[in-house]
C-alpha positions in Angstrom: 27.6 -29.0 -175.8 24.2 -28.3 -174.5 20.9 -30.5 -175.3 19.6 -27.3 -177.7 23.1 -27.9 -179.6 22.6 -31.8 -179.9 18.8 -31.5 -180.6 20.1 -29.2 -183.7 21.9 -31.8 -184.7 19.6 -35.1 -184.2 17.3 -33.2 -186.0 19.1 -32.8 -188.9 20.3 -36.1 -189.2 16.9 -37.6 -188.7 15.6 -35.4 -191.6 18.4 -36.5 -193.7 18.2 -40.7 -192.9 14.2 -39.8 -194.2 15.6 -38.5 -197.2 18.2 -41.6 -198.0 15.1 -43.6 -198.8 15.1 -42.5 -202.2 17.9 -43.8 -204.5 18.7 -39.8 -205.4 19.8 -39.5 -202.0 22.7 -39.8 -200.4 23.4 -39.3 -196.7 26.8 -39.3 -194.1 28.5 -37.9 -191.2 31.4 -35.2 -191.2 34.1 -33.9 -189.1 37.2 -31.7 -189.6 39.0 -28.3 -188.5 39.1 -25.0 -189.1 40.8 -22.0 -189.4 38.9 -19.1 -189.0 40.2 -15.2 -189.9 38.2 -11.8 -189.9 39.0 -8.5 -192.2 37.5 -5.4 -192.5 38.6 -2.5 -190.4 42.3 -1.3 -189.6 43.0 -3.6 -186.5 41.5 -7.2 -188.3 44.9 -8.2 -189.2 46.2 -8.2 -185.4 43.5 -10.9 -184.7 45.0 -14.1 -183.4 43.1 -17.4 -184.0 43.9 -21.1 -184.2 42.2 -24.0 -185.2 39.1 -25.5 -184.4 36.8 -28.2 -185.3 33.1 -29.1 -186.5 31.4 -32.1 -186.8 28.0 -33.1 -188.2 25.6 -34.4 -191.2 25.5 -34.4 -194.6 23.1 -35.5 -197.8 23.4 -35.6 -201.6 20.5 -35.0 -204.3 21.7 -35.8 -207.5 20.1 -34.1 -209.9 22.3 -35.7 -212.7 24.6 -38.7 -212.7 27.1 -35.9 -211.5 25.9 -33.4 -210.4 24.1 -32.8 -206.7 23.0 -30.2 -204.1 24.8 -31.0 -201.4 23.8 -29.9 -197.8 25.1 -30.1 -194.4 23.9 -28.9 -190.9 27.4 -28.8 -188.5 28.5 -27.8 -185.1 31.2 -25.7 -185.4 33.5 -24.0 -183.0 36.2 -21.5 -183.6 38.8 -20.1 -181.3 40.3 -16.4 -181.0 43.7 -16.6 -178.7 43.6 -13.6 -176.7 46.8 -11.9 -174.5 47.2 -9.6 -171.4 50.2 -8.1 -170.6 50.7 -7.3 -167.2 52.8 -4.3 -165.7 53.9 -3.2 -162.6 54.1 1.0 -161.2 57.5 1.3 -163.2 56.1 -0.1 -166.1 58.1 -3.0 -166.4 56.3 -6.2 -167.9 55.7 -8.7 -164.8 53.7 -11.6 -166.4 51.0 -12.7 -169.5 47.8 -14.1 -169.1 46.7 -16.4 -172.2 42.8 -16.6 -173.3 40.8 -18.4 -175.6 37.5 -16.4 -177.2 35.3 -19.2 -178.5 32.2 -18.7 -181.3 30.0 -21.7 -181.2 28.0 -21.9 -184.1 25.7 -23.9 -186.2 26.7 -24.3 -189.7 24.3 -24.7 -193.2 25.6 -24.1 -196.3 23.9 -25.8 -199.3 26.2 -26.3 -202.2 25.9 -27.3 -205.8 28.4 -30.1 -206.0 29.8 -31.3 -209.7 32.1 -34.6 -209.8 34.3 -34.6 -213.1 33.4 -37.6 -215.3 35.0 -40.6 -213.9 37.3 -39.2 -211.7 37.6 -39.3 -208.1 37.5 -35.2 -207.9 34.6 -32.7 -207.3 34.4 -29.2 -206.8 31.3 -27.2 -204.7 29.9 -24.1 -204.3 27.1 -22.0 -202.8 25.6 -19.9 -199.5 26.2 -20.7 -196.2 24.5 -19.5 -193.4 25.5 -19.5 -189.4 23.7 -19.0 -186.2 25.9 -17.8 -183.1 24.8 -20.5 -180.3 27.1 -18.9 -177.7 30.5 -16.4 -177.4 32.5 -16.8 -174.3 36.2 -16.3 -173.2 38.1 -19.0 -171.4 39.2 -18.9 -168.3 37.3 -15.9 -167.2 38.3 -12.8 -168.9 39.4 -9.7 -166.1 38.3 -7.0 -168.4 34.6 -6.5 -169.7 34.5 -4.7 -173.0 30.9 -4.6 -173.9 30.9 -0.8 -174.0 33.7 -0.5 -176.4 33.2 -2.8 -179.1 29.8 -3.1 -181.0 27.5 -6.0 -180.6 28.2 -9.4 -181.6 25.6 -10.4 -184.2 23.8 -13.5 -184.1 23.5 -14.5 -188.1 26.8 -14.8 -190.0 26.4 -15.1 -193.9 28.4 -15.7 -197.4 29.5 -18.2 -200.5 31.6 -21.1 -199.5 33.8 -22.9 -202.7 35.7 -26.4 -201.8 37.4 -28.8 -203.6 37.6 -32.5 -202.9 38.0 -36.0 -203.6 36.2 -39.9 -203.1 38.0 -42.1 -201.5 35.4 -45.7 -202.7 35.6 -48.3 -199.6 32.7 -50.3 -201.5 29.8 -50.3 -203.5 28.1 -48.5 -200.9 30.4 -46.8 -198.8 32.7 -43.6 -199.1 34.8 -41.1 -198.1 35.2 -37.8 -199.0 38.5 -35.5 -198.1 37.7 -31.5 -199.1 39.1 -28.4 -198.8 36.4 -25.9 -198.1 36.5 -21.7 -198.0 33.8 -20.2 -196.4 34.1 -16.4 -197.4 31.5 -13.9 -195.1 29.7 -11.3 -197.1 27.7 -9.8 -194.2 28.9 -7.6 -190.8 28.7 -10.2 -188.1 29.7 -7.2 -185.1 32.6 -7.1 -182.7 34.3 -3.9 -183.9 36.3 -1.5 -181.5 33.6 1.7 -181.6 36.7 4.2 -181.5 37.7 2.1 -184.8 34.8 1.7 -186.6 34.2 -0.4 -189.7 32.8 -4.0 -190.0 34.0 -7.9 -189.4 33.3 -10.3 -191.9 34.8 -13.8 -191.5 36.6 -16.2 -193.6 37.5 -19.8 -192.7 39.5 -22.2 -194.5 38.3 -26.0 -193.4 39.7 -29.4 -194.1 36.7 -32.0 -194.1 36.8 -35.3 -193.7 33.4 -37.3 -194.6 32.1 -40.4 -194.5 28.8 -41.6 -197.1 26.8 -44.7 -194.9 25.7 -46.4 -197.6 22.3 -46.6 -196.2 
């Protein structure tokens, strides 16, 4: 990760450790995977991805014993596995070549968070907003297929729903486990031009957070 990337993310947490200064505030750190899929034109489905990860910084204002806007600013980075098949002048299969296309992205969604009475469960909801920081393929791919797909867009948005609950450690200190659905809403590029149609991503996550108590 780059200095721009962890700059992105001092920031935020700086902002946020500003904010915890007010009792209305609560602040923490994140991690957890992802599973990313696209939909939207004929071929979508044949996409193959796996999982992969984000990290990064949260905060809480309640606006009400409990209920909150809930933000975070993440790192996020999610993997496309990509296959060629190789043939020889008979056209007999002689070998595969395994790739990994990788998205890097920051992450923002800002969520409206309500936690059910005196129970240890919440549910969220709201926008989120990404910002491509870099698309590359992994080792180096042998084919360049700029000219046949359509660009890859830099701004990726939608409404992401999760569900979740608080783990107390003490009076100050807690974690949070969620199950979190970001659904895209917006064309974010990529599409085979002889194909046509848009992408728009969806990516289940599994979160695991951590309030400091500060």
């Amino acid at each position: 990760m780059n200095k721009t990337k962890l700059l992105l993310i001092a920031i935020g947490f700086l902002f946020s450790v500003n904010l915890s200064a007010q009792n209305d505030f609560k602040i923490g750190i994140n991690a957890g995977i992802n599973y990313p899929d696209i939909r939207g034109h004929e071929y979508a489905k044949y996409n193959n991805f796996k999982a992969g990860y984000l990290f990064g910084v949260t905060f809480d204002y309640y606006l009400k014993e409990n209920l909150s806007l809930k933000a975070n600013i993440n790192y996020e980075r999610k993997i496309k596995k990509l296959q060629l098949t190789y043939f020889n002048y008979e056209a007999e299969e002689i070998g595969k070549e395994n790739f990994n296309e990788i998205y890097e992205y920051i992450n923002i969604p800002i969520l409206l968070k309500y936690e059910f009475g005196n129970s240890k469960f919440f549910a969220n909801g709201g926008p989120f907003f990404n910002y491509l920081l870099n698309n590359k393929i992994e080792p180096d791919y042998p084919n360049d297929d700029s000219d046949v797909v359509t660009e890859q867009k830099k701004i990726d948005f939608g409404l992401s729903i999760g569900i979740g609950t608080n783990i107390s450690l003490n009076e100050n200190n807690d974690l949070t486990i969620e199950i979190r659905d970001d659904f895209g809403i917006i064309d974010t590029g990529g599409v085979p031009k002889h194909v046509g149609g848009t992408v728009k991503t969806n990516t289940i996550k599994l979160i695991l957070g951590w309030n400091l108590g500060i």
